[in-house]
Backbone as ProteinMPNN parsed JSONL, in Angstrom:
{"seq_chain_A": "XXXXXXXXXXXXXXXXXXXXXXXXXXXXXXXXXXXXXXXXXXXXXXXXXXXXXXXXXXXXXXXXXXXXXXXXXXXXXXXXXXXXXXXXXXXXXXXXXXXXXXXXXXXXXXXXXXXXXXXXXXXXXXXXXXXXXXXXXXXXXXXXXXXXXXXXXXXXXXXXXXXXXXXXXXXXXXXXXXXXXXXXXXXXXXXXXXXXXXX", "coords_chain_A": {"N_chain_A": [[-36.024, -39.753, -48.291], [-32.758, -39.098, -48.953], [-29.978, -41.001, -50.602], [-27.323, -40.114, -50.916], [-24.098, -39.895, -50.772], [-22.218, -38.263, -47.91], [-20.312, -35.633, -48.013], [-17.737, -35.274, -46.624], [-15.434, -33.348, -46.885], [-16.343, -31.171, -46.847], [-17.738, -31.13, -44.349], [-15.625, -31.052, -42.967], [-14.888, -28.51, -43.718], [-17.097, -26.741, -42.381], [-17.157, -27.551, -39.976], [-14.711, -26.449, -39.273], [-15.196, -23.366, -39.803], [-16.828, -23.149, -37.803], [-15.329, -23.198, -35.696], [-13.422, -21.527, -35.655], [-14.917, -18.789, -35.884], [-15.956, -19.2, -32.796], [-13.424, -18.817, -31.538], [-12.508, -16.479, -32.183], [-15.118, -14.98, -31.101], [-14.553, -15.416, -28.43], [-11.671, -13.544, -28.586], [-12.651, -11.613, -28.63], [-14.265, -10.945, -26.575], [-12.701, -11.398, -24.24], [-10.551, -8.097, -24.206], [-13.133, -7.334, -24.06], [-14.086, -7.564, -21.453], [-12.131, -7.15, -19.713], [-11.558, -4.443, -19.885], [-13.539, -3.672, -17.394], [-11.827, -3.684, -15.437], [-9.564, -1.603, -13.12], [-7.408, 0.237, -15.5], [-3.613, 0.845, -16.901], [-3.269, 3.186, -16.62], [-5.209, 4.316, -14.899], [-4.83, 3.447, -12.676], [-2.749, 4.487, -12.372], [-3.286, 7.069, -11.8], [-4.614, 7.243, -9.611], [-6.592, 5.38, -8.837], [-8.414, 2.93, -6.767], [-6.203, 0.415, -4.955], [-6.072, -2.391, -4.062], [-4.89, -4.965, -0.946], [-3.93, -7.524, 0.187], [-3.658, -8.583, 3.181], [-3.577, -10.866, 4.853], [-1.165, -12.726, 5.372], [0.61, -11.127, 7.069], [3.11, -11.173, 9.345], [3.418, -10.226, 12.61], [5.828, -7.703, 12.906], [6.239, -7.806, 10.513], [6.473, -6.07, 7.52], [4.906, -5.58, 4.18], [5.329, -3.884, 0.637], [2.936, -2.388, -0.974], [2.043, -1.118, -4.715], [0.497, 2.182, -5.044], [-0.725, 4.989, -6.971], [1.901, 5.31, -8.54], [3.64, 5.495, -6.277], [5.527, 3.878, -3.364], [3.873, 1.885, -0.763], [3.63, 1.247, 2.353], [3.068, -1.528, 4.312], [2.449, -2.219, 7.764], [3.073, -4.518, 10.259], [2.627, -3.734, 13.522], [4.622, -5.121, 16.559], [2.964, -5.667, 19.913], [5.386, -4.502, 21.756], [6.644, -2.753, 19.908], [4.38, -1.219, 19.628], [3.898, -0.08, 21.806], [6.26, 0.637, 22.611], [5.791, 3.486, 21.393], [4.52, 5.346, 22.798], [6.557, 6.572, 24.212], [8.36, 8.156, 23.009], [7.274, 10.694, 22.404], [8.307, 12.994, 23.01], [11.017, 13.383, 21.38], [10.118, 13.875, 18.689], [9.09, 15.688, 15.699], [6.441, 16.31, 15.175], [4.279, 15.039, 17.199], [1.765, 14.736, 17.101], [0.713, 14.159, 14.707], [-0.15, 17.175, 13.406], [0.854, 19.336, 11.596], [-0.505, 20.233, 8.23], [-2.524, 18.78, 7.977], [-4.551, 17.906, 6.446], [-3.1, 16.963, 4.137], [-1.275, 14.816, 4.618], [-2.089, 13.368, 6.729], [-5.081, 11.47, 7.097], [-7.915, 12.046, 9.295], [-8.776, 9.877, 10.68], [-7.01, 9.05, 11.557], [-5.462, 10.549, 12.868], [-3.886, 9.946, 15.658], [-1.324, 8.21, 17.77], [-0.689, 6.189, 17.132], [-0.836, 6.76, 14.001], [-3.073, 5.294, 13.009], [-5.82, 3.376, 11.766], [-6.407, 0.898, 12.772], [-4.55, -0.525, 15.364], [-2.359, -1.61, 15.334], [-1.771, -2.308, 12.817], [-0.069, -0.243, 10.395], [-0.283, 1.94, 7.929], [1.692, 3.44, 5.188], [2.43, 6.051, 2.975], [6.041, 5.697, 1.713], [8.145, 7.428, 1.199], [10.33, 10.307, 1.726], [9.463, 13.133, 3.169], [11.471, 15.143, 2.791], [13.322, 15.389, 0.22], [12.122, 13.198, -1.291], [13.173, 10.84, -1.571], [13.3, 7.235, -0.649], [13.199, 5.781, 2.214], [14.615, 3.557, 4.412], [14.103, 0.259, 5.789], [14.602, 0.21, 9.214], [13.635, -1.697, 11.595], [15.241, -2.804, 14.027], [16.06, -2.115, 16.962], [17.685, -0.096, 19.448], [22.067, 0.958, 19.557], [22.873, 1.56, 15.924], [24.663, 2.029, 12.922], [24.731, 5.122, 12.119], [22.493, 5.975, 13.233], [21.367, 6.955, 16.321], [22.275, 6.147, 20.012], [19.98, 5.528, 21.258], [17.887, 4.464, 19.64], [14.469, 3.522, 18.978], [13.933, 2.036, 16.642], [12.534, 2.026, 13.439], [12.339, 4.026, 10.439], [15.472, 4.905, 7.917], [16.427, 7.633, 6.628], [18.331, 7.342, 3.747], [19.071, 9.255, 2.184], [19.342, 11.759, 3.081], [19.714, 11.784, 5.869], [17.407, 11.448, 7.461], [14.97, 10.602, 9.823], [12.735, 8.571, 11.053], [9.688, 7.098, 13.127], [7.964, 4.221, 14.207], [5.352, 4.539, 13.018], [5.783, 6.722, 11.392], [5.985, 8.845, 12.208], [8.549, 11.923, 11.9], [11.916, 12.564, 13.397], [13.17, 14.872, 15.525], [14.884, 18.197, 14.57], [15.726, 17.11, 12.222], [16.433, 16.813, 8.33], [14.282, 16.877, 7.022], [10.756, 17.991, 6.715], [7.988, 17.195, 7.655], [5.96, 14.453, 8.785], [5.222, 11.162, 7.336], [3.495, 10.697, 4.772], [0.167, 9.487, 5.183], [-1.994, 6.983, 3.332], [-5.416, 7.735, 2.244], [-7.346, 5.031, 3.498], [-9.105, 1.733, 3.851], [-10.483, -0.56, 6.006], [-11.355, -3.97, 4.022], [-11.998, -6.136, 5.119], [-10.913, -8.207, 7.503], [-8.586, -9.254, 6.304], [-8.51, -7.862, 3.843], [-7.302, -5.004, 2.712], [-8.064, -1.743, 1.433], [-6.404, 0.87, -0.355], [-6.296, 4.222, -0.851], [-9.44, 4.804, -0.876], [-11.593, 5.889, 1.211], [-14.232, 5.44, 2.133], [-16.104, 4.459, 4.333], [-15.325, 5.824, 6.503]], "CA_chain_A": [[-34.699, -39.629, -47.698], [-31.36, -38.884, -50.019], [-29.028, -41.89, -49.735], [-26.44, -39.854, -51.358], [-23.302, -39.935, -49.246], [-21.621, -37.084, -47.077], [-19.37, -34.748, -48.794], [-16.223, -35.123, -45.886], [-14.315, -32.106, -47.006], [-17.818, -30.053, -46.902], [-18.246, -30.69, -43.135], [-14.56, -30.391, -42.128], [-15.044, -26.649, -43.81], [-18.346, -26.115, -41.934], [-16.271, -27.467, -38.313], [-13.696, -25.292, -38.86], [-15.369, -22.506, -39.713], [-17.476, -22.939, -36.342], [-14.285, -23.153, -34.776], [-13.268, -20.14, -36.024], [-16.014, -18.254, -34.978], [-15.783, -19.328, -31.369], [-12.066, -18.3, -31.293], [-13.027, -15.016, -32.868], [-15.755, -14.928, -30.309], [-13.643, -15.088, -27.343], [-10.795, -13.166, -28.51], [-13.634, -10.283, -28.798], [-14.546, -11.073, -25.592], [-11.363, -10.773, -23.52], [-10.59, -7.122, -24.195], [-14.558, -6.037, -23.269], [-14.163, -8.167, -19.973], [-10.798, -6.548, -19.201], [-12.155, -3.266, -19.312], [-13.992, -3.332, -16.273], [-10.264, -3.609, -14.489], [-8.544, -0.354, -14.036], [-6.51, 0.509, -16.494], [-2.399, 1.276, -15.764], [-3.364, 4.751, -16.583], [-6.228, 5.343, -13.961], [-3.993, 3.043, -11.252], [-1.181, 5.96, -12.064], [-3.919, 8.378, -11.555], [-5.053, 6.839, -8.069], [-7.649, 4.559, -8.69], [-7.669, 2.321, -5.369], [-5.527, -0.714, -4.812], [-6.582, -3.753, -2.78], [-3.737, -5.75, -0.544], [-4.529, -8.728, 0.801], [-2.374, -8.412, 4.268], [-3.743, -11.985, 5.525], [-0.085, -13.713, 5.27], [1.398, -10.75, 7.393], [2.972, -11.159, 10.603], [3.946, -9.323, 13.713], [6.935, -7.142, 12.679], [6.698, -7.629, 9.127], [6.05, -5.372, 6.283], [4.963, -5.489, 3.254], [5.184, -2.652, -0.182], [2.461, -1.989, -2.536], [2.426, -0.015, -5.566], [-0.536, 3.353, -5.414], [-0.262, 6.306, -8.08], [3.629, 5.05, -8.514], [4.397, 5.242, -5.024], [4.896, 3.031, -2.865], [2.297, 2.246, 0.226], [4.305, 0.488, 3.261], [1.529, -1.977, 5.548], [3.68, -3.189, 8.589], [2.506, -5.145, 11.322], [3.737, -4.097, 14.533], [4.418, -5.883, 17.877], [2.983, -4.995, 21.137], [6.356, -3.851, 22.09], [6.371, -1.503, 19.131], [3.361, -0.218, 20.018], [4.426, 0.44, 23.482], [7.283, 2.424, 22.336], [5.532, 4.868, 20.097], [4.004, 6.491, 22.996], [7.446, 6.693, 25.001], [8.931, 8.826, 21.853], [6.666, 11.879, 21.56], [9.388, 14.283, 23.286], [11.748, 13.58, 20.202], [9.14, 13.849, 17.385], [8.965, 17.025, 15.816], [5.277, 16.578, 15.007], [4.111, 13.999, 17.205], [0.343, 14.478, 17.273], [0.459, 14.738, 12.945], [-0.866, 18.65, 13.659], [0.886, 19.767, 10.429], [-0.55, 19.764, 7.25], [-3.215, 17.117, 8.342], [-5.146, 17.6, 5.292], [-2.2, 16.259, 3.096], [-0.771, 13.665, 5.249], [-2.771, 12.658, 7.787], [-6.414, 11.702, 7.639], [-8.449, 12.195, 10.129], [-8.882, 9.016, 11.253], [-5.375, 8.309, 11.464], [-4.563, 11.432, 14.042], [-3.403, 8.942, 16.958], [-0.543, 7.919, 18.619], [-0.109, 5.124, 16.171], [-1.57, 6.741, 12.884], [-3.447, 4.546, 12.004], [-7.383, 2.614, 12.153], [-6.221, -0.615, 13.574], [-3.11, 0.366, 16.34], [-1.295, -2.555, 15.123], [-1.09, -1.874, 11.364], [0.92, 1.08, 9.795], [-0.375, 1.954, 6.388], [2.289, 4.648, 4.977], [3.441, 5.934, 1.866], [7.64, 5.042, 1.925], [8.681, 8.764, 0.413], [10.695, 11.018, 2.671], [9.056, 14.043, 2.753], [12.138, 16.097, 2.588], [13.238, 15.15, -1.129], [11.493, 12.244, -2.271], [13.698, 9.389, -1.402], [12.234, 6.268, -0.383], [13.645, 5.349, 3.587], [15.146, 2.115, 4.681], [13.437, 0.173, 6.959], [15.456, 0.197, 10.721], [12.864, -1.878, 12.74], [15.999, -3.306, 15.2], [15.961, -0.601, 18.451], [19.804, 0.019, 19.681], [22.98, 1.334, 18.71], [23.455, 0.916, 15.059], [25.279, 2.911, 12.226], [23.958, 6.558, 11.03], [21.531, 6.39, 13.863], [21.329, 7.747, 17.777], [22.415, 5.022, 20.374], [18.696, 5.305, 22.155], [17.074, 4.346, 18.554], [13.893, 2.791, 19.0], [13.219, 1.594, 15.491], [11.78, 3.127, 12.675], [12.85, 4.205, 9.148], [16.314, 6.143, 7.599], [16.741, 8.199, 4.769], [19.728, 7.094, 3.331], [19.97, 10.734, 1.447], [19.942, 12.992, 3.941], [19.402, 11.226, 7.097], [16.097, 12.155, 8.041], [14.699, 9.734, 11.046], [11.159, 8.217, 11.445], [9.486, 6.008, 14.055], [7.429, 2.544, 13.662], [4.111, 5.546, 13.117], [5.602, 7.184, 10.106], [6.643, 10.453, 12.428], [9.574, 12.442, 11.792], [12.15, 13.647, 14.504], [13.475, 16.459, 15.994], [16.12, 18.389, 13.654], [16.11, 16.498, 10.988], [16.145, 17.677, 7.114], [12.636, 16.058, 6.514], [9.638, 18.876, 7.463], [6.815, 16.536, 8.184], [5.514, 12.981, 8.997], [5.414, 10.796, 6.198], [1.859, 10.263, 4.119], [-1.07, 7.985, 5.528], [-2.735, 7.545, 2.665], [-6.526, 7.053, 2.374], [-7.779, 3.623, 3.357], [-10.225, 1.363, 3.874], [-10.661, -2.192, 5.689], [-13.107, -4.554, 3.456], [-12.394, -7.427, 6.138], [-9.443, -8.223, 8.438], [-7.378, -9.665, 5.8], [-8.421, -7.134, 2.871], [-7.007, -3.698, 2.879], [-8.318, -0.57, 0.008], [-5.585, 1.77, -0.199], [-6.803, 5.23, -2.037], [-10.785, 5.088, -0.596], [-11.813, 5.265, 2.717], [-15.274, 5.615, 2.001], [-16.338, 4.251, 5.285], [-14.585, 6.285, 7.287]], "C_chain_A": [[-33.657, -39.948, -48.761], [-30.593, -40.214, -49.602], [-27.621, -41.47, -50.374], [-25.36, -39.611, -50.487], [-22.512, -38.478, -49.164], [-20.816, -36.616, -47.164], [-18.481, -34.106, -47.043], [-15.977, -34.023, -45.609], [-15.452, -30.863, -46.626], [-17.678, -29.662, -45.461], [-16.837, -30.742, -42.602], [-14.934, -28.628, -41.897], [-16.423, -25.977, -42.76], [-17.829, -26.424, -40.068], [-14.763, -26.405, -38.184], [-13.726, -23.954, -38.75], [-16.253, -22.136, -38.32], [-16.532, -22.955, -35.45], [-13.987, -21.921, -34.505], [-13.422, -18.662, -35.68], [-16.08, -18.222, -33.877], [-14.338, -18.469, -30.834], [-12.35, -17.032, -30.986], [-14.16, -14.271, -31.568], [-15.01, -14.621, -28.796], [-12.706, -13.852, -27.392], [-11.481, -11.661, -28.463], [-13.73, -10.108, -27.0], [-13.832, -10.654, -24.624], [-11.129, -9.467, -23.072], [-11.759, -6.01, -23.484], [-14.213, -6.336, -21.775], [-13.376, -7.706, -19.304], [-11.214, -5.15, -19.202], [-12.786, -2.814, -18.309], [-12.662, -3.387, -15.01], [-10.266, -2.266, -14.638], [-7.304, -0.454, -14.872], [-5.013, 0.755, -15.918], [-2.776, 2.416, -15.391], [-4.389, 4.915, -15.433], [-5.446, 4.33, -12.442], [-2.966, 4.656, -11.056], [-2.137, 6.625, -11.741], [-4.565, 8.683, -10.146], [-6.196, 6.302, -7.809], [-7.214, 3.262, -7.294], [-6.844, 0.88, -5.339], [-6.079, -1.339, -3.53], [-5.04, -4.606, -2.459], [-4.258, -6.627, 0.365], [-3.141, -8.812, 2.131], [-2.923, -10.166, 5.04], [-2.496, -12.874, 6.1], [1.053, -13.08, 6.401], [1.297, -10.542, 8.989], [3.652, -10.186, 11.672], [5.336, -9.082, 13.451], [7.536, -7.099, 11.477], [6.53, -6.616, 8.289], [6.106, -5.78, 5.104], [4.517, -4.107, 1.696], [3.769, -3.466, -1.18], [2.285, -0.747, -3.151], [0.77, 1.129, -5.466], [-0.197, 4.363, -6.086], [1.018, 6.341, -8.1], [3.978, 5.384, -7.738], [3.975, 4.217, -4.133], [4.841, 3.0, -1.549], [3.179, 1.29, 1.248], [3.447, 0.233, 4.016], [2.643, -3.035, 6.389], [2.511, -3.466, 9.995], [3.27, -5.083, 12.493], [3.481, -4.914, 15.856], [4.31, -4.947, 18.526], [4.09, -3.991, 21.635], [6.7, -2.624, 21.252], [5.56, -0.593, 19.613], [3.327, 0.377, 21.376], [5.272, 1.47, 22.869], [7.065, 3.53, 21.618], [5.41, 5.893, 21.308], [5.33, 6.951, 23.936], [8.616, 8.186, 24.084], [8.61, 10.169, 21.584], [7.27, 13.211, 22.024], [10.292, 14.547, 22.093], [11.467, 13.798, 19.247], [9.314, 15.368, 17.255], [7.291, 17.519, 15.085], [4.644, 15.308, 15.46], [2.799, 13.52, 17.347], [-0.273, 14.861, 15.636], [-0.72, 16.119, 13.324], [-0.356, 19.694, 12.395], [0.373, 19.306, 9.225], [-1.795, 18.334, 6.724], [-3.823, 17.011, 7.101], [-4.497, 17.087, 4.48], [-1.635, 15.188, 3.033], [-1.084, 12.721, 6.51], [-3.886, 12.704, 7.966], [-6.887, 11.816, 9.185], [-8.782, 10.966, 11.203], [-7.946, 8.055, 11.601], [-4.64, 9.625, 12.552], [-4.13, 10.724, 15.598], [-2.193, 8.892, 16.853], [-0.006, 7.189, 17.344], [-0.338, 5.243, 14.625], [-1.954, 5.981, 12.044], [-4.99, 3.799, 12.61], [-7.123, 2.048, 13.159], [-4.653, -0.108, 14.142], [-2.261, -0.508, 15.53], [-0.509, -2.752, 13.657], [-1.203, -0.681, 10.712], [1.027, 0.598, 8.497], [0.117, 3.476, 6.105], [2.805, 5.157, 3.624], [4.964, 6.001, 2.197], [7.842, 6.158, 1.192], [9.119, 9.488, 1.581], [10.083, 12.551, 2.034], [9.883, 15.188, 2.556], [12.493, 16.245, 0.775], [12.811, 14.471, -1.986], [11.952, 10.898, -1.954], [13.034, 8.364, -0.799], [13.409, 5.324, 1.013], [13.937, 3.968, 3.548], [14.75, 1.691, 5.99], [15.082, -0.175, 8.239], [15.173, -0.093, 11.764], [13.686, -2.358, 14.083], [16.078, -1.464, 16.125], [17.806, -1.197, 18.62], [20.314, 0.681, 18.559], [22.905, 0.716, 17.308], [24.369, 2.28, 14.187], [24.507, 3.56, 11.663], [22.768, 6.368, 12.23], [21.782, 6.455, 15.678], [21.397, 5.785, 18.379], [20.869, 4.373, 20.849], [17.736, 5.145, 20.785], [15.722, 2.973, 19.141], [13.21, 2.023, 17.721], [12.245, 2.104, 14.867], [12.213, 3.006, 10.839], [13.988, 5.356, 9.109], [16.297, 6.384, 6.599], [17.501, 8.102, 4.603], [20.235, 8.332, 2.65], [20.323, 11.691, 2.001], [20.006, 12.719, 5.56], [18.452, 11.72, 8.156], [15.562, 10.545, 8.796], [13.21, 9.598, 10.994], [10.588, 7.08, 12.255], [8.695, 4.918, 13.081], [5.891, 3.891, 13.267], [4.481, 6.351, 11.8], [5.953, 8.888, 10.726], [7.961, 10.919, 12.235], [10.044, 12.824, 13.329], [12.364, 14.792, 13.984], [14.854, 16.794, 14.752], [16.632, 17.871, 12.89], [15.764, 17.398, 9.416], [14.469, 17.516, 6.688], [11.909, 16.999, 7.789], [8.424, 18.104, 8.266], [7.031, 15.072, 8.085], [5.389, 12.359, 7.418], [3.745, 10.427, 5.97], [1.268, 9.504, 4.821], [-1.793, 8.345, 4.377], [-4.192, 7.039, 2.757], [-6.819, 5.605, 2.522], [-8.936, 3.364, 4.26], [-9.819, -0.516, 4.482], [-11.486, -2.991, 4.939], [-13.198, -5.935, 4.177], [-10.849, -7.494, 6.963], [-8.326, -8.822, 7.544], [-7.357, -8.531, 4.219], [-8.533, -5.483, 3.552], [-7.103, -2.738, 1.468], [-7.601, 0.478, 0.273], [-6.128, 2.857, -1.736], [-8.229, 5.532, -1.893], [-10.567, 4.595, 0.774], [-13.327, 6.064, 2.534], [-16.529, 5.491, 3.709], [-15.757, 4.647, 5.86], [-15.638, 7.285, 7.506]], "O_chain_A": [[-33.717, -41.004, -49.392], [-30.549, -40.533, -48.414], [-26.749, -42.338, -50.406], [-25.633, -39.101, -49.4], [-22.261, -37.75, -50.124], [-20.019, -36.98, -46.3], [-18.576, -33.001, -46.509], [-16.13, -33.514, -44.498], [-15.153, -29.768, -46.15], [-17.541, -28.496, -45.091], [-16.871, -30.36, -41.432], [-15.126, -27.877, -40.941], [-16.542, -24.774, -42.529], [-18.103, -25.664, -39.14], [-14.121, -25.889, -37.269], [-12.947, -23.265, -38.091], [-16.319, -20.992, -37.869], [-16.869, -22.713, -34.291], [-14.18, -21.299, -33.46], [-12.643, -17.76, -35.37], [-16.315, -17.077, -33.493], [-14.296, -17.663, -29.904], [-12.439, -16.526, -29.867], [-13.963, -13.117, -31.188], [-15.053, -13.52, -28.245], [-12.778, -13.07, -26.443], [-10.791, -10.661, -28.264], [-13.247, -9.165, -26.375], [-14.148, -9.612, -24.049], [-11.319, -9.237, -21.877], [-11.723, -4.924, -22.905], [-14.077, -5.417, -20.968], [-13.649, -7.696, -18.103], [-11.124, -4.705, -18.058], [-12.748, -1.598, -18.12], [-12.815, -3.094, -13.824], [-10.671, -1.645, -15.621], [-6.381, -1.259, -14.746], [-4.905, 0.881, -14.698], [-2.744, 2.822, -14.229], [-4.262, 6.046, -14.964], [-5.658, 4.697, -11.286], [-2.666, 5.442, -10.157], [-1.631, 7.183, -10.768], [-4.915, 9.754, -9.649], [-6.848, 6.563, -6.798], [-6.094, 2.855, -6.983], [-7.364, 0.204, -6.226], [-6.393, -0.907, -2.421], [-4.218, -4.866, -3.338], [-5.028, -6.304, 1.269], [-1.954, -9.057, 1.915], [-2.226, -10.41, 6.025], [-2.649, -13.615, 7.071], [2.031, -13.731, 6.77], [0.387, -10.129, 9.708], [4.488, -9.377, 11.269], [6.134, -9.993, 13.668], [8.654, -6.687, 11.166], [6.236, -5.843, 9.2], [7.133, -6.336, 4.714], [3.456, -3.491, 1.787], [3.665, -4.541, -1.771], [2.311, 0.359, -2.612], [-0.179, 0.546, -5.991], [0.91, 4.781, -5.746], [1.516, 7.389, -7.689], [5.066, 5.897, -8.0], [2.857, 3.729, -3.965], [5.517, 3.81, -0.916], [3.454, 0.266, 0.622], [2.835, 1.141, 4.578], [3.305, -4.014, 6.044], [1.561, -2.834, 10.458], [4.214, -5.828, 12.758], [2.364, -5.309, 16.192], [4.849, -3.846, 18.411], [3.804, -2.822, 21.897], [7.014, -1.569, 21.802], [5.841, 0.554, 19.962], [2.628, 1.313, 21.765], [5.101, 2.673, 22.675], [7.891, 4.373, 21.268], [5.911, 7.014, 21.215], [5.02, 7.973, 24.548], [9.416, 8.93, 24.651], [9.272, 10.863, 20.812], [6.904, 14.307, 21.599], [10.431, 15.709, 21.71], [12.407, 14.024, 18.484], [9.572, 16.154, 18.167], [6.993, 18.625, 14.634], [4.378, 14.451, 14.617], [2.508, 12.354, 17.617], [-1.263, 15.535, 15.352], [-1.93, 15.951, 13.469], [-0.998, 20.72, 12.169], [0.611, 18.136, 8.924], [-1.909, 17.504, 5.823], [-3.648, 15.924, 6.551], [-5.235, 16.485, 3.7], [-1.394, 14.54, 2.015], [-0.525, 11.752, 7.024], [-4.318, 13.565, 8.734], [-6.109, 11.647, 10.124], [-9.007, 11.17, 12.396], [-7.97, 6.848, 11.84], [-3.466, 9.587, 12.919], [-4.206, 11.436, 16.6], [-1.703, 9.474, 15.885], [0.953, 7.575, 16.674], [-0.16, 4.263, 13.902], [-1.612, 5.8, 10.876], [-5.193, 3.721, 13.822], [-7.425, 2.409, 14.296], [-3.821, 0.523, 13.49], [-1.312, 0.07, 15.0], [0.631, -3.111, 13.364], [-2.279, -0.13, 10.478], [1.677, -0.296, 7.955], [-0.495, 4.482, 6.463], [3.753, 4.509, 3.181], [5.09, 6.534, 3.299], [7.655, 5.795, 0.031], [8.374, 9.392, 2.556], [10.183, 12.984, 0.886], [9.338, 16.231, 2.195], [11.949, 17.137, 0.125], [12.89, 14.711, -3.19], [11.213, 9.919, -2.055], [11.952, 8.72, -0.333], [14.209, 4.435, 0.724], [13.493, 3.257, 2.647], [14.892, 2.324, 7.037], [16.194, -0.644, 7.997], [15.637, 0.396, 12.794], [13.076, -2.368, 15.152], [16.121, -0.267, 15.842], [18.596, -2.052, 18.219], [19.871, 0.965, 17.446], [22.869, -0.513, 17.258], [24.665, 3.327, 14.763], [23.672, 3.133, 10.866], [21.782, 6.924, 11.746], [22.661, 5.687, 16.07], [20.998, 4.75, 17.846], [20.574, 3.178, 20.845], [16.694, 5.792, 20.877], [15.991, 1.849, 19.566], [12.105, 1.486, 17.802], [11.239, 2.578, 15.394], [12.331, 1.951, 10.216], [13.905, 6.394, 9.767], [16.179, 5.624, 5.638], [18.15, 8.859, 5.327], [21.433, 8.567, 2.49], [21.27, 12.431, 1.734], [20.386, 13.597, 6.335], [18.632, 12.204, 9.273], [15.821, 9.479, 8.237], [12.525, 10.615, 10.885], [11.096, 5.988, 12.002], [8.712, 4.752, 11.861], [5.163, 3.164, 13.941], [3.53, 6.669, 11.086], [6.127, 9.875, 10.012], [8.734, 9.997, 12.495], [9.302, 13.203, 14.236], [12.127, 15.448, 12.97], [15.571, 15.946, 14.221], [17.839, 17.958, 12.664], [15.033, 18.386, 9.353], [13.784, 18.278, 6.006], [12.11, 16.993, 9.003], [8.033, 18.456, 9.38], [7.966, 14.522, 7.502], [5.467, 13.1, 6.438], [2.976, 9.988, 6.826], [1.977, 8.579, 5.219], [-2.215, 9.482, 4.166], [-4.335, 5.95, 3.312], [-6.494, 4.912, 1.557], [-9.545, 4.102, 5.034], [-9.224, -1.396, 3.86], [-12.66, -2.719, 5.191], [-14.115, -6.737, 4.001], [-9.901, -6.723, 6.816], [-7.188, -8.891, 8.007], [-6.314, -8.425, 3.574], [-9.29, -4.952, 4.364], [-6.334, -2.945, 0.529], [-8.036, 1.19, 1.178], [-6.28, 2.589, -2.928], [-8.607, 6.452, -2.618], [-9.942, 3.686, 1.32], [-13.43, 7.256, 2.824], [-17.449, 6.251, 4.009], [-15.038, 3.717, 6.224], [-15.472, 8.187, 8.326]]}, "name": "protein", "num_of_chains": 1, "seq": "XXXXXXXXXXXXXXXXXXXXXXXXXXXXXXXXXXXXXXXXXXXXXXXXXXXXXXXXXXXXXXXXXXXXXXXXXXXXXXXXXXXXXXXXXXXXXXXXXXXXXXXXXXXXXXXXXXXXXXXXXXXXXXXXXXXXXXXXXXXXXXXXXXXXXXXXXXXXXXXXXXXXXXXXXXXXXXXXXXXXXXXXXXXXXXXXXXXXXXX"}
């Protein structure tokens, strides 16, 4: 056994360079691990989005973002849902019968378009030019809308009208109902917007 003593500066250089290494190690790491995310580019392209709706309550809504538009998930009240079916004289498509392949799955042709009656998953785009509606869930007289309004959405550009369901009325500039887009429950508080695989 050597009793020569322990060159200090030697084993700093030999801990730092294992430091080093580890860093280096990670910072490798990161980038591979992040690859299994989507990317922005395949979100813009319509890879699916998950929304965690657990926090949302009766008469709320909340936006998220799918292929840069955005996806409106509102929670309505009983009383909402009562008045959809009181409405379908003023609708000018009130059983989504236009176009269903584009804007209305199949499992969304109801009353309330939608899986679950109570939540309204929509894209927020007016289908006349693009604009993105203002919500108008109070019923009654208000301004820019009919005194017998039961709540819904306005287009502030051209004043195109839509219920708590995402239908268009009667004689308005806006041709059709507004998007449902593909989805998916994966439990009562997680919602997959963009796959409805189970469907």
């Amino acid at each position: 056994m050597s009793n020569q003593p322990v060159d200090q500066s030697r084993r700093t250089w030999v801990t730092m360079a294992c430091a080093a290494g580890g860093v280096g190690g990670v910072a490798t790491a990161i980038p591979f691990v992040s690859t299994f995310q989507p990317s922005e580019r395949a979100r813009a392209a319509g890879a699916a989005v998950e929304a965690d709706i657990s926090a949302l309550k009766p008469g709320e809504m909340m936006t998220v973002e799918w292929r840069g538009k955005p996806v409106w998930i509102m929670k309505r009240t009983p009383e909402q849902l009562a008045a959809l079916k009181k409405i379908d004289p003023q609708l000018a498509d009130p059983n989504s019968e236009r176009k269903p392949a584009e804007l209305t799955p199949e499992y969304c042709r109801n009353t309330h378009r939608s899986i679950k009656p109570e939540l309204l998953v929509a894209v927020g785009i007016c289908t006349h030019l693009g604009c993105s509606p203002s919500t108008k869930f109070q019923s009654g007289p208000q301004a820019s809308l009919p005194d017998d309004w039961p709540g819904g959405f306005l287009c502030p550009c051209h004043g195109s009208t839509f219920d708590l369901a995402g239908r268009v009325f009667k004689n308005k500039p806006a041709p059709d109902n507004l998007e449902i887009p593909p989805h998916m429950y994966l439990s009562d508080s997680k919602l997959l917007i963009g796959e409805d695989k189970k469907a």
